[in-house]
PDB file of C-alpha atoms in Angstrom:
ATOM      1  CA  UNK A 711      18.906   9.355  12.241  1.00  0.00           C
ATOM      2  CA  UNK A 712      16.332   7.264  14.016  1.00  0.00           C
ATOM      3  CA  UNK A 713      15.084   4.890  11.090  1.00  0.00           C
ATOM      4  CA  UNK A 714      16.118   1.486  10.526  1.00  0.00           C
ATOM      5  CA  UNK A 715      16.058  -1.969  10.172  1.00  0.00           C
ATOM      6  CA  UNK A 716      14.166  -3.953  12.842  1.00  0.00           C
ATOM      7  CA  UNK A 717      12.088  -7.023  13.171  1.00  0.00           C
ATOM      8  CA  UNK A 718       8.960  -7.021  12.715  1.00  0.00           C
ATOM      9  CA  UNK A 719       8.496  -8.653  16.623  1.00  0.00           C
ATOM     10  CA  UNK A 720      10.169  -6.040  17.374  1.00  0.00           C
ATOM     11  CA  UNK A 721       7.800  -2.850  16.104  1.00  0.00           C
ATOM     12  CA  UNK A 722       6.323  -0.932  19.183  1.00  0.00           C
ATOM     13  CA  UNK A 723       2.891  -2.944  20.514  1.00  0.00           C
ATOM     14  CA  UNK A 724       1.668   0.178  21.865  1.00  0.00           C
ATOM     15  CA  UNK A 725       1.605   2.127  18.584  1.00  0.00           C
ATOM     16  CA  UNK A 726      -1.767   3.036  17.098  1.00  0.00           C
ATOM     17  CA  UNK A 727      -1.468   2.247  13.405  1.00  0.00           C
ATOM     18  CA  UNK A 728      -3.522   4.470  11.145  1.00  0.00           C
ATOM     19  CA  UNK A 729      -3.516   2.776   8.016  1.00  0.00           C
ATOM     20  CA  UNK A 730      -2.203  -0.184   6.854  1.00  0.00           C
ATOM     21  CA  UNK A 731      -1.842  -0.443   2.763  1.00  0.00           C
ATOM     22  CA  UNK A 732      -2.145  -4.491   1.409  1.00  0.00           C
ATOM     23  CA  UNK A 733      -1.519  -5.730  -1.986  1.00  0.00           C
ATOM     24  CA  UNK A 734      -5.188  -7.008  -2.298  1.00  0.00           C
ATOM     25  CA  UNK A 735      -7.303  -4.707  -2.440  1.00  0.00           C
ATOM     26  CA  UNK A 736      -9.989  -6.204  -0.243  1.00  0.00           C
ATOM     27  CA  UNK A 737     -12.896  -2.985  -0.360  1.00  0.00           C
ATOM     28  CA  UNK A 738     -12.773  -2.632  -3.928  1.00  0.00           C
ATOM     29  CA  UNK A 739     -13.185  -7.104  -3.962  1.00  0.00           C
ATOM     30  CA  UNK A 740     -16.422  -7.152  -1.239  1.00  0.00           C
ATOM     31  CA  UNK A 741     -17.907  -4.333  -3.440  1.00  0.00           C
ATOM     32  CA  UNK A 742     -17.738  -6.440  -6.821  1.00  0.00           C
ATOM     33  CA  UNK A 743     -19.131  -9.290  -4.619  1.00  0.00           C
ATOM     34  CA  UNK A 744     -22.296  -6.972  -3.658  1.00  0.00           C
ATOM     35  CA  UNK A 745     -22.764  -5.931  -7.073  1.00  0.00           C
ATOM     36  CA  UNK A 746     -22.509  -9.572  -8.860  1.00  0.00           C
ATOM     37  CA  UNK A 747     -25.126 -10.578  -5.754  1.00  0.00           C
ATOM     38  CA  UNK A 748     -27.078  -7.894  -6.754  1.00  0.00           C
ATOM     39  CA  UNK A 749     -27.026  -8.291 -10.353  1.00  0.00           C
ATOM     40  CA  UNK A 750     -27.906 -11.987  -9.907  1.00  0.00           C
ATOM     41  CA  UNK A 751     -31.577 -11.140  -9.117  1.00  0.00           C
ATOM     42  CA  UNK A 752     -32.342  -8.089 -11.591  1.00  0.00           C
ATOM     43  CA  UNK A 753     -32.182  -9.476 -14.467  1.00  0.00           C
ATOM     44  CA  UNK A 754     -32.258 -12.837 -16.229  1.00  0.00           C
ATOM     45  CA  UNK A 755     -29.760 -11.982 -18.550  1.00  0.00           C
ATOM     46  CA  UNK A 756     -27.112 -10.665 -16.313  1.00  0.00           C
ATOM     47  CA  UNK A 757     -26.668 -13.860 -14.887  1.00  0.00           C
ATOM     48  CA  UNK A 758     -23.422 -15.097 -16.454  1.00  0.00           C
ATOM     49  CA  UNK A 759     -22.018 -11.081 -15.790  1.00  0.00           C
ATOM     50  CA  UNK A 760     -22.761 -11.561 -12.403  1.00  0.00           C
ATOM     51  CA  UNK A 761     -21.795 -14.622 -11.610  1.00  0.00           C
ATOM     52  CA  UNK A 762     -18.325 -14.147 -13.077  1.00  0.00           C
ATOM     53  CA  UNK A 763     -18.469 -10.926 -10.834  1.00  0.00           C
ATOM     54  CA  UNK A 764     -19.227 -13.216  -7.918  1.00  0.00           C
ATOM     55  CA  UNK A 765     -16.383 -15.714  -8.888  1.00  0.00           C
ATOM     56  CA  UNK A 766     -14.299 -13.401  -9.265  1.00  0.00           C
ATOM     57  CA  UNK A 767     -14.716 -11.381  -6.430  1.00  0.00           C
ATOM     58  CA  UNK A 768     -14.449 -14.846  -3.978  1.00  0.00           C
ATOM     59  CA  UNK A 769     -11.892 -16.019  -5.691  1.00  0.00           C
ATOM     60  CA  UNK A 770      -9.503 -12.892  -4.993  1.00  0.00           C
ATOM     61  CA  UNK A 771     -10.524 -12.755  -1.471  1.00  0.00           C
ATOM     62  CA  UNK A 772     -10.257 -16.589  -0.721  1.00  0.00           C
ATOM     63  CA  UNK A 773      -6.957 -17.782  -3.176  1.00  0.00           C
ATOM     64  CA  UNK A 774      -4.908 -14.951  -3.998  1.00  0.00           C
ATOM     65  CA  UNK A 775      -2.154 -14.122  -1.190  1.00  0.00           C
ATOM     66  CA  UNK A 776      -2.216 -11.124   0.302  1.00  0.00           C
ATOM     67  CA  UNK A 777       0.778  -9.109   2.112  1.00  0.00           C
ATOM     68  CA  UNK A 778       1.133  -6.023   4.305  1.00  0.00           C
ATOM     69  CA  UNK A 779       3.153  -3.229   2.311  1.00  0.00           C
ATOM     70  CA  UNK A 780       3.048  -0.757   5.141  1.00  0.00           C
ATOM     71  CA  UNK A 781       2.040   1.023   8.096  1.00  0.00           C
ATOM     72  CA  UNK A 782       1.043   4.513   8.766  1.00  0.00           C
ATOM     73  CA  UNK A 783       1.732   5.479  12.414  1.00  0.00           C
ATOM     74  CA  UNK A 784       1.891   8.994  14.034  1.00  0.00           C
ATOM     75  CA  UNK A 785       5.269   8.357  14.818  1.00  0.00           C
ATOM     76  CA  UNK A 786       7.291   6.771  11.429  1.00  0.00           C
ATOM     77  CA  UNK A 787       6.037   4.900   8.549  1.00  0.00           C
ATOM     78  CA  UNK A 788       7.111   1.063   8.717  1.00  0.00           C
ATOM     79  CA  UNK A 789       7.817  -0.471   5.307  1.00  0.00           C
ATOM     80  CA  UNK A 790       7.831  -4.579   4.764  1.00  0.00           C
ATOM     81  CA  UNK A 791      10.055  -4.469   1.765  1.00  0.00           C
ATOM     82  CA  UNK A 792      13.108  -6.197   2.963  1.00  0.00           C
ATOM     83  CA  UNK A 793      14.268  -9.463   1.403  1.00  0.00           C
ATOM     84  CA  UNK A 794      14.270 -11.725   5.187  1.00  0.00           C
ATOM     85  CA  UNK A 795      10.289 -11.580   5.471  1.00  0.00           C
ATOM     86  CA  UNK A 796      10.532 -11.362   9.147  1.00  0.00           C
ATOM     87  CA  UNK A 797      12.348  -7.942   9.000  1.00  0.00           C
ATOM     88  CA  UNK A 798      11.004  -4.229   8.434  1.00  0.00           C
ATOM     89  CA  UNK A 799      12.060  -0.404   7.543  1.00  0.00           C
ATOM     90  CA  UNK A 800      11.138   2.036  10.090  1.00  0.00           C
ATOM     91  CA  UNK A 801      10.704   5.308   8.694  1.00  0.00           C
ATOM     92  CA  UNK A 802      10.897   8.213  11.149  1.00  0.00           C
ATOM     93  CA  UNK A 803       9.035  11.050   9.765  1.00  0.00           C
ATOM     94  CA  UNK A 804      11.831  13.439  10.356  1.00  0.00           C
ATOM     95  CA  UNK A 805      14.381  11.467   8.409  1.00  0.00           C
ATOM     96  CA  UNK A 806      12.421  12.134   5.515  1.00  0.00           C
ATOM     97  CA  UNK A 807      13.683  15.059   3.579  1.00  0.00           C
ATOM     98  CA  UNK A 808      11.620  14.510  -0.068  1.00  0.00           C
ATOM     99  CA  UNK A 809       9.309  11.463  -1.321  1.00  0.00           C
ATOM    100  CA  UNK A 810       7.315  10.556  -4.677  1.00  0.00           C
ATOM    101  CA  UNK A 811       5.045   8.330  -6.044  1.00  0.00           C
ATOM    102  CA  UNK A 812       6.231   7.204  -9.573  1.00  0.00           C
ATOM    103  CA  UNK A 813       4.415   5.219 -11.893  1.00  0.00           C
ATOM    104  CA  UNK A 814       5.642   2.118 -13.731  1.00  0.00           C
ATOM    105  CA  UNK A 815       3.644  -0.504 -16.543  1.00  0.00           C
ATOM    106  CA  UNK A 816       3.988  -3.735 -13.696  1.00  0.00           C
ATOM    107  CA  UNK A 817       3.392  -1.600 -10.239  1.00  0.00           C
ATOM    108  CA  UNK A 818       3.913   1.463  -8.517  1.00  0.00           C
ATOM    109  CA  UNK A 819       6.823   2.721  -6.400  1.00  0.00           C
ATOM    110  CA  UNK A 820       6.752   5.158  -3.282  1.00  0.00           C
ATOM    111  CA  UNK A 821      10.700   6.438  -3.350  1.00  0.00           C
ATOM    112  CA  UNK A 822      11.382   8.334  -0.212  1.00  0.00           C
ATOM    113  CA  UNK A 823      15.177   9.865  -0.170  1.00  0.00           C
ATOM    114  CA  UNK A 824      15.842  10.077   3.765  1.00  0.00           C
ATOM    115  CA  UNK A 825      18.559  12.235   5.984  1.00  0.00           C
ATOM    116  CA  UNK A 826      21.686  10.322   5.388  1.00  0.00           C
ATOM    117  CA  UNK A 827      21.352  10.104   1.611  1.00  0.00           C
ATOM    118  CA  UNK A 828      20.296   6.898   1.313  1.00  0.00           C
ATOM    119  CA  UNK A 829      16.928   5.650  -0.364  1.00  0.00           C
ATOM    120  CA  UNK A 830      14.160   3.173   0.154  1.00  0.00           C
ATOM    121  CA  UNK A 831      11.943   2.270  -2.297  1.00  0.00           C
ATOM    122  CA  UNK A 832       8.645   0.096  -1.755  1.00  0.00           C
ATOM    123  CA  UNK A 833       6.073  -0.953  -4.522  1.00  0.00           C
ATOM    124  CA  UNK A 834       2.508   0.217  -4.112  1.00  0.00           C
ATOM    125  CA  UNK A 835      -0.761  -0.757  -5.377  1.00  0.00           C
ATOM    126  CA  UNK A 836      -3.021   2.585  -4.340  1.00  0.00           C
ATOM    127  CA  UNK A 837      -1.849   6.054  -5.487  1.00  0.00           C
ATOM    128  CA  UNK A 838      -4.393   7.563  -3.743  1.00  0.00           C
ATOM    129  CA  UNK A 839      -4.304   6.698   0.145  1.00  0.00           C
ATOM    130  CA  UNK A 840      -0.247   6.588  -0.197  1.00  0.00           C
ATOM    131  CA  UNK A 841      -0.586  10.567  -1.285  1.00  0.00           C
ATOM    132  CA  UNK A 842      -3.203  10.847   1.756  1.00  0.00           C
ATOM    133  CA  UNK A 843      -1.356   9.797   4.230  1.00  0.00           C
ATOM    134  CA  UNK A 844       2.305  10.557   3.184  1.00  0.00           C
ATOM    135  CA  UNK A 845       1.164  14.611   2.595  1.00  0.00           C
ATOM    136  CA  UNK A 846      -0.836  14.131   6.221  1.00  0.00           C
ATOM    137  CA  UNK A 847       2.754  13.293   8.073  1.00  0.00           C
ATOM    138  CA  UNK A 848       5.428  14.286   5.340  1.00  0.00           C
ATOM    139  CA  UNK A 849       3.914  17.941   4.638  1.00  0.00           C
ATOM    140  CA  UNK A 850       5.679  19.629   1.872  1.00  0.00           C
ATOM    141  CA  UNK A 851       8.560  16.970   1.340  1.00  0.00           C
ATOM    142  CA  UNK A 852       6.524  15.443  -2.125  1.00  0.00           C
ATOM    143  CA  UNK A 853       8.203  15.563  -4.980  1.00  0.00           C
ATOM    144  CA  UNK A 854       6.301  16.105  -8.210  1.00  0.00           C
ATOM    145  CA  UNK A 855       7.663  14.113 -10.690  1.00  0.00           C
ATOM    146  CA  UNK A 856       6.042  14.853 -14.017  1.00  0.00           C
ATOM    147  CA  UNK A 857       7.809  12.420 -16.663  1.00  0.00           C
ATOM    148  CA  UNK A 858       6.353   8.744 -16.933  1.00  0.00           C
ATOM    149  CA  UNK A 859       9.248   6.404 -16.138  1.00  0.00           C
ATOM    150  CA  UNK A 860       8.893   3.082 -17.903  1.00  0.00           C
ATOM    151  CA  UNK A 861      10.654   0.012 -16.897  1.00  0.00           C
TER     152      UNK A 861
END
């Protein structure tokens, strides 16, 4: 088994990442800020809806912290859930044998259950690009998990 725990200084520099998932999610915050802008010079009335859009929208981009959840490479998945900060979990796709995306009230988790029985577990913010990616370079190793597990 290949995967393990390495610095992040450490990762490959010559790796192409694919996709990196954040906890802010940064398209979804310019796009309020474009429709608040917008908004501000239809209508007279829309102007306290769109500027709380606009305040909004700057204030999530500008205050609230951001962090890097993970990386999609062709080669192994690199998660940055590990207590030390400056350390990392690098999945190699073939030490994956099953993974699922489970729902909970607070966040979402990404459980992936590799080759030597052990499991790592990361909380996720977007459903949809996780299930992208993971079925892109996991093929056939998803895990439907029907029941709603509350925390």
């Amino acid at each position: 088994m290949r995967s393990q725990v390495i610095r992040i200084r450490n990762l490959p520099a010559d790796i192409t990442v694919r996709h990196s998932v954040h906890v802010k999610p940064t398209i979804l915050m310019v796009v309020f800020l474009l429709v608040g802008v917008v908004m501000l010079f239809m209508k007279p009335y829309l102007l306290m809806a769109a500027m709380t859009m606009i305040l909004l929208a700057l204030f999530s981009l500008f205050i609230m912290p951001d962090r890097k959840l993970c990386d999609f490479t062709d080669d192994y998945l690199v998660l940055y859930n590990q207590p030390d900060r400056s350390r990392c979990y690098m999945v190699c796709w073939e030490d994956i044998v099953s993974w699922r995306y489970e729902w909970h009230a607070s966040y979402d988790q990404l459980v992936i259950l590799l080759s030597d029985g052990s499991t790592q577990m990361q909380e996720m913010y977007s459903r949809l690009s996780i299930q992208y990616y993971m079925n892109q370079y996991a093929k056939g190793k998803e895990v439907k998990n029907n029941a709603i597990k509350r925390m």
